[in-house]
Coordinates of C-alpha atoms and ligand atoms in Angstrom, one line a residue:
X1 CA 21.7 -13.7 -21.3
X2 CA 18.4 -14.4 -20.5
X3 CA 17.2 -12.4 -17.1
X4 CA 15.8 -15.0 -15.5
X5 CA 18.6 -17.4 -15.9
X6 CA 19.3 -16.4 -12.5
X7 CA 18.9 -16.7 -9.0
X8 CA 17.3 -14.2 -6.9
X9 CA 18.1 -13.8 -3.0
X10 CA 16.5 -11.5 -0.9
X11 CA 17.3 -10.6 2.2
X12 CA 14.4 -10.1 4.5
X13 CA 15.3 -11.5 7.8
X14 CA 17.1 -8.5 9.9
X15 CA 15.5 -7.3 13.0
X16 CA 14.9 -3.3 11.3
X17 CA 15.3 -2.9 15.4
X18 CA 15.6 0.9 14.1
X19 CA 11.8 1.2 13.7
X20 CA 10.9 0.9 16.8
X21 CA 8.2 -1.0 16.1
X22 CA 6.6 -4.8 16.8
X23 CA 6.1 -4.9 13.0
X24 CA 8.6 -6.4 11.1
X25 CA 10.2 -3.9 9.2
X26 CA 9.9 -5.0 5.6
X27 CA 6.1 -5.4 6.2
X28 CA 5.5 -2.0 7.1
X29 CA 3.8 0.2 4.5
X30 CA 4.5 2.1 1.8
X31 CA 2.3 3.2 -0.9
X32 CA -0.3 0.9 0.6
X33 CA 2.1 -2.1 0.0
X34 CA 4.6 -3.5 2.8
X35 CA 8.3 -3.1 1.7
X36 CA 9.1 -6.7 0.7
X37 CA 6.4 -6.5 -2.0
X38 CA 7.5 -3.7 -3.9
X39 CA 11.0 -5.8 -4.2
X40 CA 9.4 -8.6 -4.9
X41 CA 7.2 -6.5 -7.7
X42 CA 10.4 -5.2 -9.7
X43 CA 11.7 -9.3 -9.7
X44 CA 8.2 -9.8 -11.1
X45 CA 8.3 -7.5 -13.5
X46 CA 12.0 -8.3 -14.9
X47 CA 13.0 -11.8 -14.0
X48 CA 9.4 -13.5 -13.5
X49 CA 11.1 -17.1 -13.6
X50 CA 14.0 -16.7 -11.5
X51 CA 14.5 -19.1 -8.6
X52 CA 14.0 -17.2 -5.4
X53 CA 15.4 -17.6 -1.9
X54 CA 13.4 -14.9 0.5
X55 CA 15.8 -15.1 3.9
X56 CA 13.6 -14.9 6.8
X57 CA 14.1 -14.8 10.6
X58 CA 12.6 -12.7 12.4
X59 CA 8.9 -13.0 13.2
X60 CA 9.8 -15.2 9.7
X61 CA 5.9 -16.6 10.1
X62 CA 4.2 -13.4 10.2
X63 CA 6.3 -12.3 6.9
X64 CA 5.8 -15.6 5.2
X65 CA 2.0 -15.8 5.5
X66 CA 1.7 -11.8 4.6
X67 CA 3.8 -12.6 1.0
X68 CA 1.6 -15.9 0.8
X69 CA -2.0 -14.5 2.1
X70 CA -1.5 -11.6 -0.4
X71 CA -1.5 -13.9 -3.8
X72 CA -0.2 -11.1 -5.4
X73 CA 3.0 -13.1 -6.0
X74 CA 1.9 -16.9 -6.3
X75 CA 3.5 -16.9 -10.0
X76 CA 7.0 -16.4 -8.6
X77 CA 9.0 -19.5 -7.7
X78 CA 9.9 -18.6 -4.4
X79 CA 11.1 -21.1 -1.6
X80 CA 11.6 -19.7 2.0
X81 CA 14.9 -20.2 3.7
X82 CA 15.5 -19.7 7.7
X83 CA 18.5 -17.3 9.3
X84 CA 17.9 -18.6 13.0
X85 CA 20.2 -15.5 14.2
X86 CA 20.7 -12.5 12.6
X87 CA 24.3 -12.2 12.4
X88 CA 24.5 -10.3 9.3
X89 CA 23.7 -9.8 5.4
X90 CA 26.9 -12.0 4.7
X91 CA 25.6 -14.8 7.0
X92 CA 22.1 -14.3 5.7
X93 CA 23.1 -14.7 2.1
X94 CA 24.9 -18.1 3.3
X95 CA 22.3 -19.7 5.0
X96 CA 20.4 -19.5 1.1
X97 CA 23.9 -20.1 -0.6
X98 CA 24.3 -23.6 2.2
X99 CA 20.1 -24.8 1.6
X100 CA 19.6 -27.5 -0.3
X101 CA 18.0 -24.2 -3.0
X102 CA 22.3 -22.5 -3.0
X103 CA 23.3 -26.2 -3.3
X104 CA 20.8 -28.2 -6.1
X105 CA 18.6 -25.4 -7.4
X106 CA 21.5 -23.3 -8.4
X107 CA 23.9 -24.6 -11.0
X108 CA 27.3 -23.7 -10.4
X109 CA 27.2 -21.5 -13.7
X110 CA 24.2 -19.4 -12.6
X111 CA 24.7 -16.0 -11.2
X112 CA 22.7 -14.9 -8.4
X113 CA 21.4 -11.4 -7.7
X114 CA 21.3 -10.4 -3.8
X115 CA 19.1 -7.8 -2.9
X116 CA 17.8 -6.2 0.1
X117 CA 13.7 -6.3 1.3
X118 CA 13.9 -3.0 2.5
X119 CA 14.4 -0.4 -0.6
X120 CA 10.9 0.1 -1.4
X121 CA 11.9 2.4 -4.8
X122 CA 13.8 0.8 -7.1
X123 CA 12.9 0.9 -10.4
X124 CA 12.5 -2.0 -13.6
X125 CA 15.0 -0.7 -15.6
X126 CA 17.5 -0.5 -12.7
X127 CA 16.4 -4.2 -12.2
X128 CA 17.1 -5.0 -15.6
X129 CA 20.7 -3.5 -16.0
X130 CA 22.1 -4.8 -13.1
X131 CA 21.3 -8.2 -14.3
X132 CA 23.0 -7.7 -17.9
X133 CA 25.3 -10.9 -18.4
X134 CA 28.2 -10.3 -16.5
X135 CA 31.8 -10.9 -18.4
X136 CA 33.4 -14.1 -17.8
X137 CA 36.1 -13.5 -15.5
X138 CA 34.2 -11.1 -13.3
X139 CA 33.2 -11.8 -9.6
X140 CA 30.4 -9.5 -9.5
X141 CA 28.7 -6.3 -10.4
X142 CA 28.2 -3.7 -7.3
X143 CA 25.9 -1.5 -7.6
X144 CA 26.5 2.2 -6.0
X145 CA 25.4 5.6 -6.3
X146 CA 26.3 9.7 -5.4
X147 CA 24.2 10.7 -2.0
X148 CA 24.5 14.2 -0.9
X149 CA 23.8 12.6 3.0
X150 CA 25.4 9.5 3.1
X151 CA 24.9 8.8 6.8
X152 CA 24.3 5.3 7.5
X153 CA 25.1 3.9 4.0
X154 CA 28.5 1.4 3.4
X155 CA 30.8 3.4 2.1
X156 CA 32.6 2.9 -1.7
X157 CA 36.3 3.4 -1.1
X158 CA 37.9 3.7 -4.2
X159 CA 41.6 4.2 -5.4
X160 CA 42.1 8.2 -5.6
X161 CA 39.5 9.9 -6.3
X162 CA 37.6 8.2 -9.4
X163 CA 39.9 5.1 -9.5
X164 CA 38.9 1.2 -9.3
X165 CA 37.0 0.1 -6.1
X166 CA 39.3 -1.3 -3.2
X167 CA 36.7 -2.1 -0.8
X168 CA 33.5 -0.8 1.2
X169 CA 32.8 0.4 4.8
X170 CA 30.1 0.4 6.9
X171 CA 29.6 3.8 8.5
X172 CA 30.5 2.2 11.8
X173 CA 33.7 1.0 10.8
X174 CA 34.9 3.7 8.8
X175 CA 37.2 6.9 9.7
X176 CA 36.5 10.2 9.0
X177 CA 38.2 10.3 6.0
X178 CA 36.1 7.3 4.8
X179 CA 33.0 9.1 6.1
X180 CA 33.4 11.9 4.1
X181 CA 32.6 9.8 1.1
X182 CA 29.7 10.6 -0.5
X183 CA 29.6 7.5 -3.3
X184 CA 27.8 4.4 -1.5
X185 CA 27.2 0.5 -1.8
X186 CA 23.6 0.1 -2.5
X187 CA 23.1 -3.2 -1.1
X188 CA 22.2 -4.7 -4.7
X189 CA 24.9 -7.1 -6.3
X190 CA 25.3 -9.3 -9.0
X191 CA 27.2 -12.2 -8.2
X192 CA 29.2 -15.1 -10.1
X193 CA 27.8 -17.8 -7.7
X194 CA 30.9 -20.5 -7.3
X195 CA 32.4 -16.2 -6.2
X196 CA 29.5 -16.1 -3.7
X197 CA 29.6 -19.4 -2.3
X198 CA 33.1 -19.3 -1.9
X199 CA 33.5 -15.7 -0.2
X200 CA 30.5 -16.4 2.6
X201 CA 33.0 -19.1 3.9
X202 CA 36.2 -16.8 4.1
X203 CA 34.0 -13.5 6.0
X204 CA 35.3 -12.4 9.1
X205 CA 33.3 -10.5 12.0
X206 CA 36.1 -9.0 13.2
X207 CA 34.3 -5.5 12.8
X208 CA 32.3 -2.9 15.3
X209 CA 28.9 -4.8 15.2
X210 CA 30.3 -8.3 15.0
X211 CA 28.5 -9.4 12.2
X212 CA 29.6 -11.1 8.7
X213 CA 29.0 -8.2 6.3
X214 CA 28.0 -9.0 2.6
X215 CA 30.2 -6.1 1.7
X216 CA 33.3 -7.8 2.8
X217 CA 32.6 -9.8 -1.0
X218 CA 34.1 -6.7 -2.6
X219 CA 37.5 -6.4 -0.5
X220 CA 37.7 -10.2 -1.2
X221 CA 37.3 -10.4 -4.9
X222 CA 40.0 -7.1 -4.8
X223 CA 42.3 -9.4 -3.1
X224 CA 42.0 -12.2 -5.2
X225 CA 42.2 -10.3 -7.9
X226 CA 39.3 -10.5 -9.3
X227 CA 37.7 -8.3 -11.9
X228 CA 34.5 -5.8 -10.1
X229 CA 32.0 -4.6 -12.6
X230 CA 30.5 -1.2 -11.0
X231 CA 27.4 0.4 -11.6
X232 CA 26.7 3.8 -10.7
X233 CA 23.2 4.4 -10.9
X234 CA 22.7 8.3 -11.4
X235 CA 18.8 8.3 -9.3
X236 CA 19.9 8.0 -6.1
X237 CA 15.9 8.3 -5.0
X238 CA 15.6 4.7 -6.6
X239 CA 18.2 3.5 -3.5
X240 CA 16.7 5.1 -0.4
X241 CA 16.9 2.2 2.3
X242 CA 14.4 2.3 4.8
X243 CA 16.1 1.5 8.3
X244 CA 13.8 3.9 10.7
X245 CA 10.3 5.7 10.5
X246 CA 12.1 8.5 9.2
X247 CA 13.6 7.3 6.5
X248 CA 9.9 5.0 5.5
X249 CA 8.2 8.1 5.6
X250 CA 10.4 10.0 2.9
X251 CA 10.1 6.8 0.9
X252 CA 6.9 7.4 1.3
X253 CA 6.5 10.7 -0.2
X254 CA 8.9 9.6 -2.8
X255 CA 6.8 6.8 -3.6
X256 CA 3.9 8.9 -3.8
X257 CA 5.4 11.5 -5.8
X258 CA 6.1 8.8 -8.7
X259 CA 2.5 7.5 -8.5
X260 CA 0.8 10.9 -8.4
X261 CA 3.1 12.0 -11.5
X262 CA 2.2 8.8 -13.6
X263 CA -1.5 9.3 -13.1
X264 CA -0.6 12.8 -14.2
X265 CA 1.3 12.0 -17.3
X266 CA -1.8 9.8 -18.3
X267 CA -3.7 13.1 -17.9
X268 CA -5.7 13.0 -14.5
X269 CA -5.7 16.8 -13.3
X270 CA -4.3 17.1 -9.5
X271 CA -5.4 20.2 -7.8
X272 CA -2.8 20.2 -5.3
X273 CA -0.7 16.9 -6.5
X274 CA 1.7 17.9 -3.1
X275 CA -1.0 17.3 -1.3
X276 CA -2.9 13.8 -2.7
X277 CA -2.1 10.2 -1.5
X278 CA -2.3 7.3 -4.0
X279 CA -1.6 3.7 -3.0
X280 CA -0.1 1.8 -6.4
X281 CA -3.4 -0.3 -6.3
X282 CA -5.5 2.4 -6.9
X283 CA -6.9 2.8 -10.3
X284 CA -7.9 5.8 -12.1
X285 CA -9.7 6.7 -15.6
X286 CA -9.3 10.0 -18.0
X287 CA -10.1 12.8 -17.4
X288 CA -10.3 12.8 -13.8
X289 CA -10.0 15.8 -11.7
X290 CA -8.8 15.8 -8.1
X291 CA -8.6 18.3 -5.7
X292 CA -6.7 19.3 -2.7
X293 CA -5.7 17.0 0.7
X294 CA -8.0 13.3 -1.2
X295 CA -6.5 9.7 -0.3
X296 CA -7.0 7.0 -2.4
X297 CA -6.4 3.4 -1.2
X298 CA -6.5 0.3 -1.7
X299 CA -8.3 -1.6 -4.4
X300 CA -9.8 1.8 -5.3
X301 CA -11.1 2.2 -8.9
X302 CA -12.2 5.9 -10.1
X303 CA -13.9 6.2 -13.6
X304 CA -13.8 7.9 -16.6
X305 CA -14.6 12.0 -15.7
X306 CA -15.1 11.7 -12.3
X307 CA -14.4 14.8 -9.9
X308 CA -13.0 14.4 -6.5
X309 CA -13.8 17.5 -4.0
X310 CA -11.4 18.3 -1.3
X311 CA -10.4 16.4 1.1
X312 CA -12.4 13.3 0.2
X313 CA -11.0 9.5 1.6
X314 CA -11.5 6.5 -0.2
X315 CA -10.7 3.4 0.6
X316 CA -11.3 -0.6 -1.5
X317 CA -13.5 2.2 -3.9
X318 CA -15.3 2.0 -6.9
X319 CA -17.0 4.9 -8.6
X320 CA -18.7 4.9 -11.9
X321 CA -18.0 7.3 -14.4
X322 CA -19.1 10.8 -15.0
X323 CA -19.7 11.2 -10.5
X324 CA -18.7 13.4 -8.3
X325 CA -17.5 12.9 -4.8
X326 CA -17.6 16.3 -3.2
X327 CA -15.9 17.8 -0.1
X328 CA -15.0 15.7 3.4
X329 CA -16.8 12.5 1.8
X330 CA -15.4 9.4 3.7
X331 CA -16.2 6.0 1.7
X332 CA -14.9 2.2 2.1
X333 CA -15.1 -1.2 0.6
X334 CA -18.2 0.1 -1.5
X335 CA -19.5 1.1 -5.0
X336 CA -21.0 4.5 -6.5
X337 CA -22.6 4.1 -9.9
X338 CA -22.0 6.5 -12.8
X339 CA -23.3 10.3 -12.5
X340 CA -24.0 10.3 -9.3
X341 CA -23.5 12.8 -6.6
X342 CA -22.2 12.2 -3.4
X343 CA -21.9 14.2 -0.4
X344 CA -20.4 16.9 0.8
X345 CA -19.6 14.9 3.9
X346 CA -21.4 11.6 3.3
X347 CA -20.0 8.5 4.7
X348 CA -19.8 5.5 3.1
X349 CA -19.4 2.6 5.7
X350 CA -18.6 -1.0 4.0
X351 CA -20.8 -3.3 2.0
X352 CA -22.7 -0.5 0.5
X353 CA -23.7 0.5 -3.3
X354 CA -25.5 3.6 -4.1
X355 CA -26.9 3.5 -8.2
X356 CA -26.2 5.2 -11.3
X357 CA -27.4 9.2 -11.0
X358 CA -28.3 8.8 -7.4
X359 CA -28.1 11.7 -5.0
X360 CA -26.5 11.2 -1.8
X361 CA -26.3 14.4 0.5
X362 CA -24.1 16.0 3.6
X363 CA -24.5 13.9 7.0
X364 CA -25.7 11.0 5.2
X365 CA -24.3 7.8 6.7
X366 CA -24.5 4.4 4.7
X367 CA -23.6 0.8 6.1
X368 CA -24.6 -2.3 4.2
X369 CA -27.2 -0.3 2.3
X370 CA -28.0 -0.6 -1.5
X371 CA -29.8 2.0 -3.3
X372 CA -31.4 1.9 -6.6
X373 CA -30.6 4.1 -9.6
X374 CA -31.6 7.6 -9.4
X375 CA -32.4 7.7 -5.6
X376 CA -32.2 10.7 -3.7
X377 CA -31.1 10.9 -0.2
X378 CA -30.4 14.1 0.2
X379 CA -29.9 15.3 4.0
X380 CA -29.4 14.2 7.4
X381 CA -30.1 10.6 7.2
X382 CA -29.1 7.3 8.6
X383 CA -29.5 4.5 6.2
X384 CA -27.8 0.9 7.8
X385 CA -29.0 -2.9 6.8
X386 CA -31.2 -1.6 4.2
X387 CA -32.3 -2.3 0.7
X388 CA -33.8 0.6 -0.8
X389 CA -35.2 0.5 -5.2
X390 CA -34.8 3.1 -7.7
X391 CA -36.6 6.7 -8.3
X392 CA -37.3 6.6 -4.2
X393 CA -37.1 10.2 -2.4
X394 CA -35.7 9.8 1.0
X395 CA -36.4 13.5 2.9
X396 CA -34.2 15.4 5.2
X397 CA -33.4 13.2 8.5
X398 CA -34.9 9.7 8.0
X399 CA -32.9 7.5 10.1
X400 CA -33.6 3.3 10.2
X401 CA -33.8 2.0 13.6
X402 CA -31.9 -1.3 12.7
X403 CA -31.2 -1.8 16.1
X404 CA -33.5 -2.2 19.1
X405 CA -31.8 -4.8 21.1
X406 CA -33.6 -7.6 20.1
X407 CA -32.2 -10.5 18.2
X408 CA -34.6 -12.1 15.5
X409 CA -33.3 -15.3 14.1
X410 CA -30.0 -14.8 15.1
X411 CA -29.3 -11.4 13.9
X412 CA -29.1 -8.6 15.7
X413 CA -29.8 -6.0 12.9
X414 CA -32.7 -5.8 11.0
X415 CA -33.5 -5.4 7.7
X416 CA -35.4 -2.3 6.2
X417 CA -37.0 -2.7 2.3
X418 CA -37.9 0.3 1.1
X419 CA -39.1 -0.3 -2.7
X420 CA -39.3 1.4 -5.9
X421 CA -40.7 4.8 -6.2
X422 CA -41.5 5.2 -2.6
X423 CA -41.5 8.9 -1.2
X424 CA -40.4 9.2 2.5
X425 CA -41.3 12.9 3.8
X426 CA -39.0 14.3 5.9
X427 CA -38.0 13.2 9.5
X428 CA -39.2 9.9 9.4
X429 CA -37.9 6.5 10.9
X430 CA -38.6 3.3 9.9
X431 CA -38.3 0.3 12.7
X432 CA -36.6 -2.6 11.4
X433 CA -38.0 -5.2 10.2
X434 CA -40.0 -3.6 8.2
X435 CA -40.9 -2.8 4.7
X436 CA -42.7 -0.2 2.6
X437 CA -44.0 -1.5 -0.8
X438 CA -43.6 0.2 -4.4
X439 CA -44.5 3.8 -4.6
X440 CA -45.7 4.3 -1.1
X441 CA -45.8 7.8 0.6
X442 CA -45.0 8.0 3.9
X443 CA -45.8 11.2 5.9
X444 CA -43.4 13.5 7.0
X445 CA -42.6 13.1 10.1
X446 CA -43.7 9.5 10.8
X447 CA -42.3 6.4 12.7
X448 CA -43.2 3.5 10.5
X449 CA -42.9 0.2 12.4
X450 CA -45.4 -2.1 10.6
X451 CA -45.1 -2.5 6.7
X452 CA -46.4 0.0 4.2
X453 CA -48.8 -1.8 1.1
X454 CA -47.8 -0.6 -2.1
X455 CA -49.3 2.3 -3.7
X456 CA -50.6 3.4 -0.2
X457 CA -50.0 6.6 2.1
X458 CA -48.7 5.9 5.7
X459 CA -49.0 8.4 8.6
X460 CA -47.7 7.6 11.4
X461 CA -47.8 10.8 14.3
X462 CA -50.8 12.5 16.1
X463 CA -53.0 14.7 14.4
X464 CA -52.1 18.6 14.6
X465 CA -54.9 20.3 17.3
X466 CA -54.9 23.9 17.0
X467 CA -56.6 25.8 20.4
X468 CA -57.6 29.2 18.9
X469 CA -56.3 32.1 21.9
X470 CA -54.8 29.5 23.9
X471 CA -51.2 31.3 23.2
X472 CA -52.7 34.3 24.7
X473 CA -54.4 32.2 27.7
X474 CA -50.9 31.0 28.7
X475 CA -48.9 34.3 28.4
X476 CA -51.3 36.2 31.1
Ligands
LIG501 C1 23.3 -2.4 4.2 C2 24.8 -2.5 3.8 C3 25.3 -1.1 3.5 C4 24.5 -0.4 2.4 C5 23.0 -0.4 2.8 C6 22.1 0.0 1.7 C7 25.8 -4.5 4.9 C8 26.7 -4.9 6.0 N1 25.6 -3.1 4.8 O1 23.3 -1.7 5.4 O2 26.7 -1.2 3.0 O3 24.9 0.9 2.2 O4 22.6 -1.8 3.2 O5 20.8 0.1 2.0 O6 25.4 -5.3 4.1 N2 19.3 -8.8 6.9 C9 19.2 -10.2 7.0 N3 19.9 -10.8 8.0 C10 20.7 -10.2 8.8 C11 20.9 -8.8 8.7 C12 20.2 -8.1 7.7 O7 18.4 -10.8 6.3 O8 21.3 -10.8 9.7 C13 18.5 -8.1 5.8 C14 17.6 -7.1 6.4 O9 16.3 -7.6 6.7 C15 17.6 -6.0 5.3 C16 18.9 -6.2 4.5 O10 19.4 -7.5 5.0 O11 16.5 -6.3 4.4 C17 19.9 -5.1 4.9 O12 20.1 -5.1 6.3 P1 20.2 -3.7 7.1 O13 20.4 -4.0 8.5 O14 19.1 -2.8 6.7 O15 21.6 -3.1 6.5 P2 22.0 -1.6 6.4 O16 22.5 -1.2 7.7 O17 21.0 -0.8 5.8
LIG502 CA1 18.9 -1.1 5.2

């Protein structure tokens, strides 16, 4: 069969009251990416054509715009379908099954995978087998697995030990023999769909949390004696539910793992790989080497060769080839060029770009600055609203006053040029607006608040007066 002769239904509109939280819970994070969308990834990935039915309910708005605002999935033919109340996955999968998209976008002969938004780790291949054609007379293929801690999880209750499934139980219905029962239902089924449609309208809520449980479907199709196609997936990782903050921050370091060893496997060398946070987004080139405690998110992009100190944080990053990024750097929504140096602790505040071979010191603080190629910043500086050429020497503790209260033309920052070749001595400050032509000198220790010509040398503090035996004068 082809995979994406199918339907797709996933089931995003549950409370997750378990987090805690005012977030829904398949929009909260893993990996950099909210729940739903790593789902809705692996459907991307296998069955790219497949009709989709997302359930929603509640906060269904704020999920809806986050899946549409993203445009990481406008490809997918995915239509939206309201649960008003939640009153379970079985009543959640027929409010999709009862639409107008269960109805006319579904023929009768198309099988329809149901899924859950809120297992973040499944995999492509998993994906991919539990949509193999299922034989003809089958009602569905469940998909279950081994945990050593099955707390929580609907349990597979089978006849004897290994025999042929008989039903599942959710934790809060089931005895303690039941509970004992380490193989569990993974929320993930494959369904004949005239089997679906016709099970949602015989559920029952006649159990502990009065809800119509999807799992019911298997004690139905037992009953009716229909055939169960069961497939035991051996990773149980790839299953992990996220229902509370717990449980989303092992996915998370599951998650992370994964990334961390791919980028591994492709030959990036990880310090301390324990001990590094990747989002999936982030990007990274050959022979790369990163060291202890670094956090990479976002749209991050790390070239070819590039070393990462400890402890560095980058986030919506790009840096050029052959740099290095050394200790407690902090950096965001900006570029570095190639073979440059930056920091240790140099922050990078959005809307900056330093050049290629630049050298950007400890305690220097950038925000929508661009620097030339080859510039050297190296200490103690302050560099915000500024435009500054290549080949310029910026000395220990210049700082821009882009800010003196005053709005000019609307804006209450001001622009600093600094052009090519210019040499600022140390501990100077320029006063925004202002601008100091090509290859200037400035003095050290000036406060520059009227534009420099080029070519020319600026001083800008009192001249030195030395009082021979004055020292002496003041000590008697
Ligand atoms: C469910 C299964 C359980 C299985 C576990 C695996 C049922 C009754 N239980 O339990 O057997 O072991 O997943 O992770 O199916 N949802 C709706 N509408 C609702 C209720 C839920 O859309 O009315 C959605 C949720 O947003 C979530 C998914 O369905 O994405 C699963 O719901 P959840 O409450 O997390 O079920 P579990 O208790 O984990
Ligand atoms: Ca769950």
């Amino acid at each position: 069969m082809n995979k994406t002769s199918c339907g797709i239904i996933l089931l995003a509109a549950g409370h997750g009251k378990r987090m805690r939280s005012s977030l829904p819970k398949v929009l909260h994070e893993v990996g950099g990416r909210p729940l739903l969308f790593h789902v809705l990834e692996r459907i991307q990935a296998v069955a790219p054509t497949a009709p989709i039915a997302i359930v929603l309910g509640h906060q269904s708005q704020k999920v809806e715009a986050a899946i549409r605002n993203s445009n990481l999935f406008s490809d997918l033919k995915i239509t939206y379908i309201q649960q008003p109340e939640q009153r379970g996955t079985g009543h959640a999968a027929k409010c999709v099954m009862e639409s107008s998209w269960g109805k006319d976008r579904l023929s009768a002969r198309q099988p329809v995978l149901v899924l859950p938004g809120d297992q973040p780790l499944l995999n492509d291949e998993l994906v991919s087998q539990i949509l193999e054609p299922l034989s003809r007379t089958s009602a569905l293929r469940l998909l279950t697995c081994e945990l050593p801690d099955p707390s929580g999880y609907g349990r597979v209750v089978r006849r004897g030990k290994k025999g042929p499934v008989l039903r599942i139980v959710e934790e809060r219905d089931a005895n303690l023999r039941e509970k004992a029962i380490c193989e569990v239902a993974a929320s993930i089924y494959f369904f004949q769909s005239s089997f679906l449609s016709v099970g949602l309208q015989r559920l029952s809520n006649k159990n502990s949390q009065g809800e119509y449980y999807l799992t019911d479907l298997i004690g139905q199709a037992v009953r009716a004696k229909k055939p169960i196609e069961v497939l035991v997936w051996k990773n149980h990782d790839h299953l992990r539910g996220v229902n509370d903050s717990w449980e989303l921050a092992q996915a998370q370091r599951l998650l992370n793992e994964q990334t961390v060893k791919k980028w591994a496997q492709k030959g990036v060398k990880f310090l301390d790989p324990w001990s590094t946070w990747i989002d999936v987004s982030v990007e990274i080139g050959e022979e790369v080497v990163i060291s202890q405690n670094v956090v990479l998110s976002g749209k991050t992009e790390i070239g070819r060769g590039v070393k990462l100190g400890p402890h560095v944080v980058l986030k919506n990053m790009q840096v050029g080839e052959g740099s290095e990024v050394k200790a407690g750097t902090v950096a965001e929504n900006s570029t570095i060029g190639s073979h440059a140096l930056v920091g240790p602790y140099a922050h990078l505040r959005p809307d900056s770009s330093v050049g290629e071979g630049c050298k950007i010191g400890n305690f220097v603080e950038l925000k929508k600055t661009h620097i030339g190629d080859h510039t050297s910043v190296a200490h103690l500086s302050y560099l915000g609203d500024a435009e500054v050429g290549s080949h310029v020497n910026i000395g220990c503790g210049f700082v821009t006053c882009n800010y003196d209260g005053r709005v000019i033309e609307g804006e209450r920052k001001h622009r600093t040029i600094i052009e090519d070749g210019v040499f600022l001595g140390s501990d100077c400050q320029t006063v925004a607006p202002v601008k100091i032509g090509k290859g200037a000198y400035v003095a050290s220790g000036s406060t520059i608040t009227e534009d420099v010509e080029a070519d020319s040398l600026a001083v800008a503090r009192a001249r030195q007066v030395n009082k021979p035996g004055y020292a002496r004068k003041l000590r008697s």
